[in-house]
PDB file of C-alpha atoms and ligand atoms in Angstrom:
ATOM      1  CA  MET A 449    -122.724  56.961 -86.678  1.00  0.00           C
ATOM      2  CA  SER A 450    -122.537  59.039 -89.874  1.00  0.00           C
ATOM      3  CA  ASP A 451    -124.035  57.760 -93.158  1.00  0.00           C
ATOM      4  CA  LYS A 452    -121.842  56.128 -95.753  1.00  0.00           C
ATOM      5  CA  PRO A 453    -120.610  58.759 -98.217  1.00  0.00           C
ATOM      6  CA  ASP A 454    -121.203  57.994-101.940  1.00  0.00           C
ATOM      7  CA  LYS A 455    -117.544  58.493-102.718  1.00  0.00           C
ATOM      8  CA  PHE A 456    -114.432  58.619-100.549  1.00  0.00           C
ATOM      9  CA  ILE A 457    -112.047  59.853-103.249  1.00  0.00           C
ATOM     10  CA  ASP A 458    -113.031  62.635-105.652  1.00  0.00           C
ATOM     11  CA  ASP A 459    -112.114  63.080-109.325  1.00  0.00           C
ATOM     12  CA  ASN A 460    -108.953  64.966-108.342  1.00  0.00           C
ATOM     13  CA  GLY A 461    -107.800  62.012-106.237  1.00  0.00           C
ATOM     14  CA  LEU A 462    -108.488  63.823-102.957  1.00  0.00           C
ATOM     15  CA  ARG A 463    -110.168  62.299 -99.912  1.00  0.00           C
ATOM     16  CA  LEU A 464    -113.161  63.777 -98.058  1.00  0.00           C
ATOM     17  CA  ASP A 465    -110.841  65.592 -95.631  1.00  0.00           C
ATOM     18  CA  GLY A 466    -108.793  66.973 -98.554  1.00  0.00           C
ATOM     19  CA  ARG A 467    -105.829  64.617 -98.199  1.00  0.00           C
ATOM     20  CA  ARG A 468    -104.062  62.752-100.979  1.00  0.00           C
ATOM     21  CA  VAL A 469    -104.247  58.952-100.728  1.00  0.00           C
ATOM     22  CA  ASP A 470    -100.693  58.764 -99.332  1.00  0.00           C
ATOM     23  CA  GLU A 471    -100.961  61.716 -96.941  1.00  0.00           C
ATOM     24  CA  ILE A 472    -101.092  61.389 -93.137  1.00  0.00           C
ATOM     25  CA  ARG A 473    -103.158  63.662 -90.898  1.00  0.00           C
ATOM     26  CA  PRO A 474    -101.362  66.568 -89.175  1.00  0.00           C
ATOM     27  CA  MET A 475     -99.574  65.487 -85.984  1.00  0.00           C
ATOM     28  CA  LYS A 476     -98.719  67.619 -82.958  1.00  0.00           C
ATOM     29  CA  ILE A 477     -96.521  66.403 -80.086  1.00  0.00           C
ATOM     30  CA  ASP A 478     -95.989  67.860 -76.588  1.00  0.00           C
ATOM     31  CA  ILE A 479     -93.368  66.191 -74.383  1.00  0.00           C
ATOM     32  CA  GLY A 480     -93.196  66.049 -70.571  1.00  0.00           C
ATOM     33  CA  VAL A 481     -96.779  67.159 -69.951  1.00  0.00           C
ATOM     34  CA  LEU A 482     -97.266  65.092 -66.747  1.00  0.00           C
ATOM     35  CA  SER A 483     -95.035  65.981 -63.804  1.00  0.00           C
ATOM     36  CA  ARG A 484     -95.610  62.749 -61.822  1.00  0.00           C
ATOM     37  CA  ALA A 485     -94.639  60.418 -64.651  1.00  0.00           C
ATOM     38  CA  ASP A 486     -91.010  59.623 -65.498  1.00  0.00           C
ATOM     39  CA  GLY A 487     -91.845  60.344 -69.121  1.00  0.00           C
ATOM     40  CA  SER A 488     -94.956  61.594 -70.866  1.00  0.00           C
ATOM     41  CA  CYS A 489     -96.385  62.799 -74.146  1.00  0.00           C
ATOM     42  CA  TYR A 490     -99.577  64.400 -75.414  1.00  0.00           C
ATOM     43  CA  LEU A 491    -100.187  63.709 -79.068  1.00  0.00           C
ATOM     44  CA  GLU A 492    -102.828  64.992 -81.473  1.00  0.00           C
ATOM     45  CA  TRP A 493    -103.201  63.306 -84.845  1.00  0.00           C
ATOM     46  CA  GLY A 494    -106.050  64.665 -86.895  1.00  0.00           C
ATOM     47  CA  LYS A 495    -108.968  64.507 -84.452  1.00  0.00           C
ATOM     48  CA  ASN A 496    -107.286  61.867 -82.238  1.00  0.00           C
ATOM     49  CA  LYS A 497    -106.080  63.085 -78.843  1.00  0.00           C
ATOM     50  CA  VAL A 498    -103.870  60.776 -76.792  1.00  0.00           C
ATOM     51  CA  LEU A 499    -101.892  60.930 -73.548  1.00  0.00           C
ATOM     52  CA  ALA A 500     -99.031  58.561 -72.745  1.00  0.00           C
ATOM     53  CA  ALA A 501     -97.286  58.206 -69.379  1.00  0.00           C
ATOM     54  CA  VAL A 502     -94.275  56.029 -68.576  1.00  0.00           C
ATOM     55  CA  TYR A 503     -93.275  54.935 -65.066  1.00  0.00           C
ATOM     56  CA  GLY A 504     -90.091  53.038 -64.310  1.00  0.00           C
ATOM     57  CA  PRO A 505     -88.030  51.047 -64.546  1.00  0.00           C
ATOM     58  CA  ARG A 506     -89.146  50.251 -60.955  1.00  0.00           C
ATOM     59  CA  THR A 507     -89.024  47.062 -58.896  1.00  0.00           C
ATOM     60  CA  LEU A 508     -91.756  44.659 -59.928  1.00  0.00           C
ATOM     61  CA  HIS A 509     -94.115  43.341 -57.296  1.00  0.00           C
ATOM     62  CA  PRO A 510     -95.033  40.604 -56.590  1.00  0.00           C
ATOM     63  CA  ARG A 511     -91.467  39.298 -56.829  1.00  0.00           C
ATOM     64  CA  ARG A 512     -92.556  36.003 -58.395  1.00  0.00           C
ATOM     65  CA  LYS A 513     -93.428  37.958 -61.549  1.00  0.00           C
ATOM     66  CA  GLN A 514     -89.925  39.405 -61.854  1.00  0.00           C
ATOM     67  CA  ILE A 515     -87.740  38.441 -64.814  1.00  0.00           C
ATOM     68  CA  PRO A 516     -84.191  37.883 -63.448  1.00  0.00           C
ATOM     69  CA  ASP A 517     -82.401  39.155 -66.557  1.00  0.00           C
ATOM     70  CA  ALA A 518     -84.806  41.734 -67.986  1.00  0.00           C
ATOM     71  CA  ALA A 519     -87.418  44.368 -67.307  1.00  0.00           C
ATOM     72  CA  LEU A 520     -91.063  43.505 -67.948  1.00  0.00           C
ATOM     73  CA  ILE A 521     -92.898  45.900 -70.272  1.00  0.00           C
ATOM     74  CA  ARG A 522     -96.520  46.486 -69.267  1.00  0.00           C
ATOM     75  CA  TYR A 523     -98.730  48.484 -71.630  1.00  0.00           C
ATOM     76  CA  ARG A 524    -102.240  49.752 -71.024  1.00  0.00           C
ATOM     77  CA  TYR A 525    -104.403  51.096 -73.843  1.00  0.00           C
ATOM     78  CA  ASN A 526    -107.592  52.696 -72.565  1.00  0.00           C
ATOM     79  CA  MET A 527    -110.327  54.740 -74.194  1.00  0.00           C
ATOM     80  CA  ALA A 528    -111.928  57.412 -72.022  1.00  0.00           C
ATOM     81  CA  SER A 529    -115.702  57.012 -71.700  1.00  0.00           C
ATOM     82  CA  PHE A 530    -116.142  60.338 -73.494  1.00  0.00           C
ATOM     83  CA  SER A 531    -113.672  59.644 -76.304  1.00  0.00           C
ATOM     84  CA  VAL A 532    -116.325  58.559 -78.833  1.00  0.00           C
ATOM     85  CA  GLU A 533    -119.925  59.578 -79.576  1.00  0.00           C
ATOM     86  CA  ASP A 534    -121.509  56.741 -77.553  1.00  0.00           C
ATOM     87  CA  ARG A 535    -120.262  56.441 -73.990  1.00  0.00           C
ATOM     88  CA  ILE A 536    -117.717  53.642 -73.591  1.00  0.00           C
ATOM     89  CA  ARG A 537    -118.134  51.449 -70.526  1.00  0.00           C
ATOM     90  CA  PRO A 538    -115.169  52.083 -68.208  1.00  0.00           C
ATOM     91  CA  GLY A 539    -112.721  49.241 -67.568  1.00  0.00           C
ATOM     92  CA  PRO A 540    -110.966  46.743 -69.792  1.00  0.00           C
ATOM     93  CA  SER A 541    -112.756  45.295 -72.826  1.00  0.00           C
ATOM     94  CA  ARG A 542    -111.726  42.460 -75.139  1.00  0.00           C
ATOM     95  CA  ARG A 543    -110.590  45.079 -77.647  1.00  0.00           C
ATOM     96  CA  SER A 544    -108.501  47.098 -75.181  1.00  0.00           C
ATOM     97  CA  VAL A 545    -106.883  43.975 -73.674  1.00  0.00           C
ATOM     98  CA  GLU A 546    -105.893  42.804 -77.153  1.00  0.00           C
ATOM     99  CA  ILE A 547    -104.524  46.215 -78.162  1.00  0.00           C
ATOM    100  CA  SER A 548    -102.581  46.467 -74.881  1.00  0.00           C
ATOM    101  CA  LYS A 549    -100.980  43.060 -75.470  1.00  0.00           C
ATOM    102  CA  VAL A 550     -99.898  43.638 -79.072  1.00  0.00           C
ATOM    103  CA  SER A 551     -98.698  47.165 -78.254  1.00  0.00           C
ATOM    104  CA  ALA A 552     -96.440  45.894 -75.421  1.00  0.00           C
ATOM    105  CA  GLU A 553     -95.004  43.427 -77.944  1.00  0.00           C
ATOM    106  CA  ALA A 554     -94.436  46.281 -80.412  1.00  0.00           C
ATOM    107  CA  PHE A 555     -91.877  47.756 -77.978  1.00  0.00           C
ATOM    108  CA  GLU A 556     -90.149  44.554 -76.855  1.00  0.00           C
ATOM    109  CA  PRO A 557     -87.646  44.452 -79.758  1.00  0.00           C
ATOM    110  CA  VAL A 558     -86.455  48.044 -79.157  1.00  0.00           C
ATOM    111  CA  VAL A 559     -86.399  48.605 -75.383  1.00  0.00           C
ATOM    112  CA  LEU A 560     -83.116  47.417 -73.854  1.00  0.00           C
ATOM    113  CA  THR A 561     -84.856  45.561 -71.051  1.00  0.00           C
ATOM    114  CA  LYS A 562     -81.742  43.551 -70.147  1.00  0.00           C
ATOM    115  CA  PHE A 563     -80.289  46.640 -68.420  1.00  0.00           C
ATOM    116  CA  TYR A 564     -83.028  46.534 -65.775  1.00  0.00           C
ATOM    117  CA  PRO A 565     -83.499  43.014 -64.354  1.00  0.00           C
ATOM    118  CA  ASN A 566     -86.422  42.369 -61.983  1.00  0.00           C
ATOM    119  CA  THR A 567     -88.108  45.652 -62.847  1.00  0.00           C
ATOM    120  CA  VAL A 568     -91.213  46.773 -64.697  1.00  0.00           C
ATOM    121  CA  ILE A 569     -91.625  49.568 -67.216  1.00  0.00           C
ATOM    122  CA  ASP A 570     -95.250  50.704 -67.165  1.00  0.00           C
ATOM    123  CA  ILE A 571     -96.659  52.436 -70.232  1.00  0.00           C
ATOM    124  CA  PHE A 572    -100.143  53.916 -69.841  1.00  0.00           C
ATOM    125  CA  THR A 573    -101.984  55.303 -72.859  1.00  0.00           C
ATOM    126  CA  GLU A 574    -105.314  57.088 -72.620  1.00  0.00           C
ATOM    127  CA  ILE A 575    -107.408  57.915 -75.660  1.00  0.00           C
ATOM    128  CA  ILE A 576    -109.141  61.184 -74.875  1.00  0.00           C
ATOM    129  CA  GLN A 577    -110.704  61.669 -78.297  1.00  0.00           C
ATOM    130  CA  ALA A 578    -110.933  58.952 -80.943  1.00  0.00           C
ATOM    131  CA  ASP A 579    -111.178  59.235 -84.720  1.00  0.00           C
ATOM    132  CA  ALA A 580    -109.675  55.947 -86.000  1.00  0.00           C
ATOM    133  CA  GLY A 581    -106.031  55.036 -85.728  1.00  0.00           C
ATOM    134  CA  THR A 582    -105.988  55.306 -81.941  1.00  0.00           C
ATOM    135  CA  ARG A 583    -103.796  52.229 -81.345  1.00  0.00           C
ATOM    136  CA  THR A 584    -101.168  53.659 -83.713  1.00  0.00           C
ATOM    137  CA  ALA A 585    -101.508  57.145 -82.187  1.00  0.00           C
ATOM    138  CA  ALA A 586    -100.995  55.639 -78.715  1.00  0.00           C
ATOM    139  CA  ILE A 587     -97.862  53.767 -79.862  1.00  0.00           C
ATOM    140  CA  ASN A 588     -96.404  56.962 -81.356  1.00  0.00           C
ATOM    141  CA  ALA A 589     -97.069  58.812 -78.083  1.00  0.00           C
ATOM    142  CA  ALA A 590     -95.732  55.934 -75.950  1.00  0.00           C
ATOM    143  CA  SER A 591     -92.522  55.863 -77.968  1.00  0.00           C
ATOM    144  CA  ILE A 592     -91.904  59.541 -77.163  1.00  0.00           C
ATOM    145  CA  ALA A 593     -92.845  59.067 -73.491  1.00  0.00           C
ATOM    146  CA  LEU A 594     -90.292  56.213 -73.223  1.00  0.00           C
ATOM    147  CA  ALA A 595     -87.595  58.461 -74.681  1.00  0.00           C
ATOM    148  CA  ASP A 596     -88.674  61.265 -72.302  1.00  0.00           C
ATOM    149  CA  ALA A 597     -88.279  58.814 -69.389  1.00  0.00           C
ATOM    150  CA  GLY A 598     -84.697  58.182 -70.537  1.00  0.00           C
ATOM    151  CA  ILE A 599     -85.297  54.497 -71.157  1.00  0.00           C
ATOM    152  CA  PRO A 600     -82.560  53.138 -73.430  1.00  0.00           C
ATOM    153  CA  MET A 601     -83.899  51.933 -76.761  1.00  0.00           C
ATOM    154  CA  LYS A 602     -82.406  50.848 -80.054  1.00  0.00           C
ATOM    155  CA  GLY A 603     -84.603  53.515 -81.615  1.00  0.00           C
ATOM    156  CA  LEU A 604     -88.117  54.901 -81.674  1.00  0.00           C
ATOM    157  CA  VAL A 605     -91.204  52.940 -82.727  1.00  0.00           C
ATOM    158  CA  SER A 606     -93.473  54.624 -85.267  1.00  0.00           C
ATOM    159  CA  ALA A 607     -96.945  53.448 -86.222  1.00  0.00           C
ATOM    160  CA  CYS A 608     -99.544  54.140 -88.873  1.00  0.00           C
ATOM    161  CA  ALA A 609    -102.455  52.373 -90.561  1.00  0.00           C
ATOM    162  CA  VAL A 610    -103.131  51.805 -94.224  1.00  0.00           C
ATOM    163  CA  GLY A 611    -106.464  50.710 -95.683  1.00  0.00           C
ATOM    164  CA  LYS A 612    -108.666  50.505 -98.720  1.00  0.00           C
ATOM    165  CA  VAL A 613    -111.615  52.663 -99.747  1.00  0.00           C
ATOM    166  CA  ASP A 614    -113.273  52.967-103.173  1.00  0.00           C
ATOM    167  CA  GLY A 615    -110.923  50.217-104.351  1.00  0.00           C
ATOM    168  CA  GLN A 616    -107.848  52.348-103.613  1.00  0.00           C
ATOM    169  CA  LEU A 617    -105.202  52.097-100.907  1.00  0.00           C
ATOM    170  CA  VAL A 618    -105.174  55.046 -98.502  1.00  0.00           C
ATOM    171  CA  LEU A 619    -102.740  55.925 -95.729  1.00  0.00           C
ATOM    172  CA  ASP A 620    -103.845  56.797 -92.174  1.00  0.00           C
ATOM    173  CA  LEU A 621    -107.603  56.125 -92.283  1.00  0.00           C
ATOM    174  CA  ASN A 622    -109.970  58.584 -90.634  1.00  0.00           C
ATOM    175  CA  LYS A 623    -113.170  57.473 -88.887  1.00  0.00           C
ATOM    176  CA  ASP A 624    -115.421  57.244 -91.969  1.00  0.00           C
ATOM    177  CA  GLU A 625    -112.734  55.506 -94.005  1.00  0.00           C
ATOM    178  CA  ASP A 626    -112.229  53.030 -91.168  1.00  0.00           C
ATOM    179  CA  ASN A 627    -115.972  52.432 -90.645  1.00  0.00           C
ATOM    180  CA  PHE A 628    -116.943  51.961 -94.270  1.00  0.00           C
ATOM    181  CA  GLY A 629    -113.626  50.910 -95.845  1.00  0.00           C
ATOM    182  CA  ALA A 630    -112.751  47.463 -97.219  1.00  0.00           C
ATOM    183  CA  ALA A 631    -109.555  46.995 -95.197  1.00  0.00           C
ATOM    184  CA  ASP A 632    -107.642  48.433 -92.221  1.00  0.00           C
ATOM    185  CA  LEU A 633    -104.046  47.430 -91.551  1.00  0.00           C
ATOM    186  CA  PRO A 634    -102.293  49.047 -88.569  1.00  0.00           C
ATOM    187  CA  VAL A 635     -98.510  48.648 -88.524  1.00  0.00           C
ATOM    188  CA  ALA A 636     -95.723  49.644 -86.121  1.00  0.00           C
ATOM    189  CA  MET A 637     -92.045  49.546 -87.028  1.00  0.00           C
ATOM    190  CA  THR A 638     -88.576  50.359 -85.774  1.00  0.00           C
ATOM    191  CA  GLN A 639     -86.478  53.087 -87.353  1.00  0.00           C
ATOM    192  CA  ASP A 640     -84.756  50.315 -89.327  1.00  0.00           C
ATOM    193  CA  GLY A 641     -88.078  49.286 -90.816  1.00  0.00           C
ATOM    194  CA  GLU A 642     -88.502  46.094 -88.774  1.00  0.00           C
ATOM    195  CA  ILE A 643     -92.232  45.496 -88.282  1.00  0.00           C
ATOM    196  CA  THR A 644     -93.121  45.041 -84.594  1.00  0.00           C
ATOM    197  CA  LEU A 645     -96.919  45.121 -84.911  1.00  0.00           C
ATOM    198  CA  ILE A 646     -99.163  44.184 -87.798  1.00  0.00           C
ATOM    199  CA  GLN A 647    -102.891  43.532 -87.712  1.00  0.00           C
ATOM    200  CA  MET A 648    -105.500  43.424 -90.429  1.00  0.00           C
ATOM    201  CA  ASP A 649    -109.244  43.802 -90.816  1.00  0.00           C
ATOM    202  CA  GLY A 650    -110.867  43.138 -94.180  1.00  0.00           C
ATOM    203  CA  ASN A 651    -109.325  41.807 -97.366  1.00  0.00           C
ATOM    204  CA  LEU A 652    -106.512  42.779 -99.699  1.00  0.00           C
ATOM    205  CA  THR A 653    -105.047  40.925-102.682  1.00  0.00           C
ATOM    206  CA  GLN A 654    -101.391  39.885-102.429  1.00  0.00           C
ATOM    207  CA  GLU A 655    -100.391  42.737-104.753  1.00  0.00           C
ATOM    208  CA  GLU A 656    -102.403  45.256-102.720  1.00  0.00           C
ATOM    209  CA  PHE A 657    -100.867  43.927 -99.524  1.00  0.00           C
ATOM    210  CA  LYS A 658     -97.332  44.469-100.849  1.00  0.00           C
ATOM    211  CA  GLU A 659     -98.211  47.969-102.009  1.00  0.00           C
ATOM    212  CA  ALA A 660     -99.921  48.695 -98.682  1.00  0.00           C
ATOM    213  CA  ILE A 661     -96.770  47.732 -96.760  1.00  0.00           C
ATOM    214  CA  GLU A 662     -94.660  50.079 -98.880  1.00  0.00           C
ATOM    215  CA  MET A 663     -97.188  52.872 -98.344  1.00  0.00           C
ATOM    216  CA  VAL A 664     -97.342  52.361 -94.582  1.00  0.00           C
ATOM    217  CA  ARG A 665     -93.539  52.119 -94.404  1.00  0.00           C
ATOM    218  CA  ALA A 666     -93.286  55.579 -95.957  1.00  0.00           C
ATOM    219  CA  GLY A 667     -95.941  56.823 -93.500  1.00  0.00           C
ATOM    220  CA  CYS A 668     -94.034  55.419 -90.501  1.00  0.00           C
ATOM    221  CA  MET A 669     -90.791  57.018 -91.699  1.00  0.00           C
ATOM    222  CA  GLU A 670     -92.568  60.375 -92.014  1.00  0.00           C
ATOM    223  CA  ILE A 671     -93.886  59.972 -88.461  1.00  0.00           C
ATOM    224  CA  LEU A 672     -90.403  59.027 -87.236  1.00  0.00           C
ATOM    225  CA  GLU A 673     -89.117  62.374 -88.535  1.00  0.00           C
ATOM    226  CA  ILE A 674     -91.939  64.222 -86.694  1.00  0.00           C
ATOM    227  CA  GLN A 675     -91.121  62.306 -83.481  1.00  0.00           C
ATOM    228  CA  LYS A 676     -87.395  63.018 -83.795  1.00  0.00           C
ATOM    229  CA  LYS A 677     -88.024  66.694 -84.483  1.00  0.00           C
ATOM    230  CA  ALA A 678     -90.228  66.952 -81.371  1.00  0.00           C
ATOM    231  CA  LEU A 679     -87.503  65.329 -79.240  1.00  0.00           C
ATOM    232  CA  TYR A 680     -84.746  67.507 -80.674  1.00  0.00           C
ATOM    233  CA  THR A 681     -86.846  70.633 -80.144  1.00  0.00           C
ATOM    234  CA  LYS A 682     -87.391  69.682 -76.493  1.00  0.00           C
ATOM    235  CA  PHE A 683     -83.957  68.315 -75.611  1.00  0.00           C
ATOM    236  CA  GLY A 684     -81.621  69.728 -78.240  1.00  0.00           C
ATOM    237  CA  ASP A 685     -79.643  67.773 -80.763  1.00  0.00           C
ATOM    238  CA  ASP A 686     -77.155  66.383 -78.234  1.00  0.00           C
ATOM    239  CA  SER A 687     -76.455  63.395 -76.032  1.00  0.00           C
ATOM    240  CA  SER A 688     -78.972  64.356 -73.308  1.00  0.00           C
ATOM    241  CA  PHE A 689     -81.432  62.391 -75.438  1.00  0.00           C
ATOM    242  CA  ASP A 690     -79.536  59.214 -76.023  1.00  0.00           C
ATOM    243  CA  LEU A 691     -80.828  56.344 -78.130  1.00  0.00           C
ATOM    244  CA  THR A 692     -78.224  53.838 -77.035  1.00  0.00           C
ATOM    245  CA  GLU A 693     -76.999  51.422 -79.667  1.00  0.00           C
ATOM    246  CA  GLU A 694     -76.691  47.858 -78.533  1.00  0.00           C
TER     247      GLU A 694
HETATM  248  P1  ADP B2153    -108.177  52.123 -84.035  1.00  0.00           P
HETATM  249  O1  ADP B2153    -108.668  53.300 -83.234  1.00  0.00           O
HETATM  250  O2  ADP B2153    -106.828  51.678 -83.619  1.00  0.00           O
HETATM  251  O3  ADP B2153    -108.301  52.373 -85.518  1.00  0.00           O
HETATM  252  P2  ADP B2153    -110.462  50.346 -84.359  1.00  0.00           P
HETATM  253  O4  ADP B2153    -110.221  50.115 -85.824  1.00  0.00           O
HETATM  254  O5  ADP B2153    -110.915  49.201 -83.520  1.00  0.00           O
HETATM  255  O6  ADP B2153    -109.120  50.903 -83.670  1.00  0.00           O
HETATM  256  O7  ADP B2153    -111.493  51.508 -84.146  1.00  0.00           O
HETATM  257  C1  ADP B2153    -111.650  52.536 -85.077  1.00  0.00           C
HETATM  258  C2  ADP B2153    -112.397  53.687 -84.445  1.00  0.00           C
HETATM  259  O8  ADP B2153    -113.704  53.283 -84.102  1.00  0.00           O
HETATM  260  C3  ADP B2153    -111.799  54.196 -83.134  1.00  0.00           C
HETATM  261  O9  ADP B2153    -110.705  55.071 -83.317  1.00  0.00           O
HETATM  262  C4  ADP B2153    -112.979  54.904 -82.551  1.00  0.00           C
HETATM  263  O10 ADP B2153    -113.141  56.182 -83.159  1.00  0.00           O
HETATM  264  C5  ADP B2153    -114.122  53.993 -82.949  1.00  0.00           C
HETATM  265  N1  ADP B2153    -114.445  53.047 -81.865  1.00  0.00           N
HETATM  266  C6  ADP B2153    -113.707  52.016 -81.431  1.00  0.00           C
HETATM  267  N2  ADP B2153    -114.314  51.376 -80.401  1.00  0.00           N
HETATM  268  C7  ADP B2153    -115.459  52.035 -80.168  1.00  0.00           C
HETATM  269  C8  ADP B2153    -116.543  51.874 -79.250  1.00  0.00           C
HETATM  270  N3  ADP B2153    -116.547  50.899 -78.332  1.00  0.00           N
HETATM  271  N4  ADP B2153    -117.564  52.752 -79.332  1.00  0.00           N
HETATM  272  C9  ADP B2153    -117.581  53.729 -80.253  1.00  0.00           C
HETATM  273  N5  ADP B2153    -116.588  53.937 -81.145  1.00  0.00           N
HETATM  274  C10 ADP B2153    -115.550  53.104 -81.115  1.00  0.00           C
END
């Protein structure tokens, strides 16, 4: 692990990687990168590299797990052994099981599961390279992969973290800011601004919390535009990519 820097924000208000406090890292999106999946996405966000694959809706087995009036959303978040400096032990961990659970829940309000009774929609996310913000990166990639699979949704889900370093709120923490910062608050939201995932490490005052939510809301809306642009570039601005309204 790197040493703690003396300062995270310089006299010009810029962070160690040159960003302003309210600036997200550059994001790059490739759609349909896996031919076996029904929908897929490769996403780079700063130094994070993430793959998402969606399978389904397909009949859920065993049948006793089927939901008669809806599809089940299953979500797997996994970090590759080589995704961080120290090797990560393969297989589920407490952290990955927790992230998988809350990420599935982040999609439940938007996916129109009622159209596909007794089925399962499987979302697999693999972190290939990690640099903080991987759960939010995976959600952004999964959202695109769901759209690529043609799964009807009320809209996309966009996610970003906000945190606190040197006593200041900063958007989209990088690894050092996450490691040594005072707070880390990942958030996912719908295009209407409804929060579908919120977690928090560390402490913020009530005022800071309110300001942090506004900051992360702006970040999510910026990401939504990047996601939409990627989809329009791939599929064209027409009905072939259809976000069905309820
Ligand atoms: P997120 O990646 O969603 O921000 P965390 O805050 O738990 O999730 O992790 C922050 C960062 O710490 C990760 O992106 C990764 O770079 C690193 N990290 C997480 N788990 C491990 C681990 N088991 N070993 C080494 N580094 C890890």
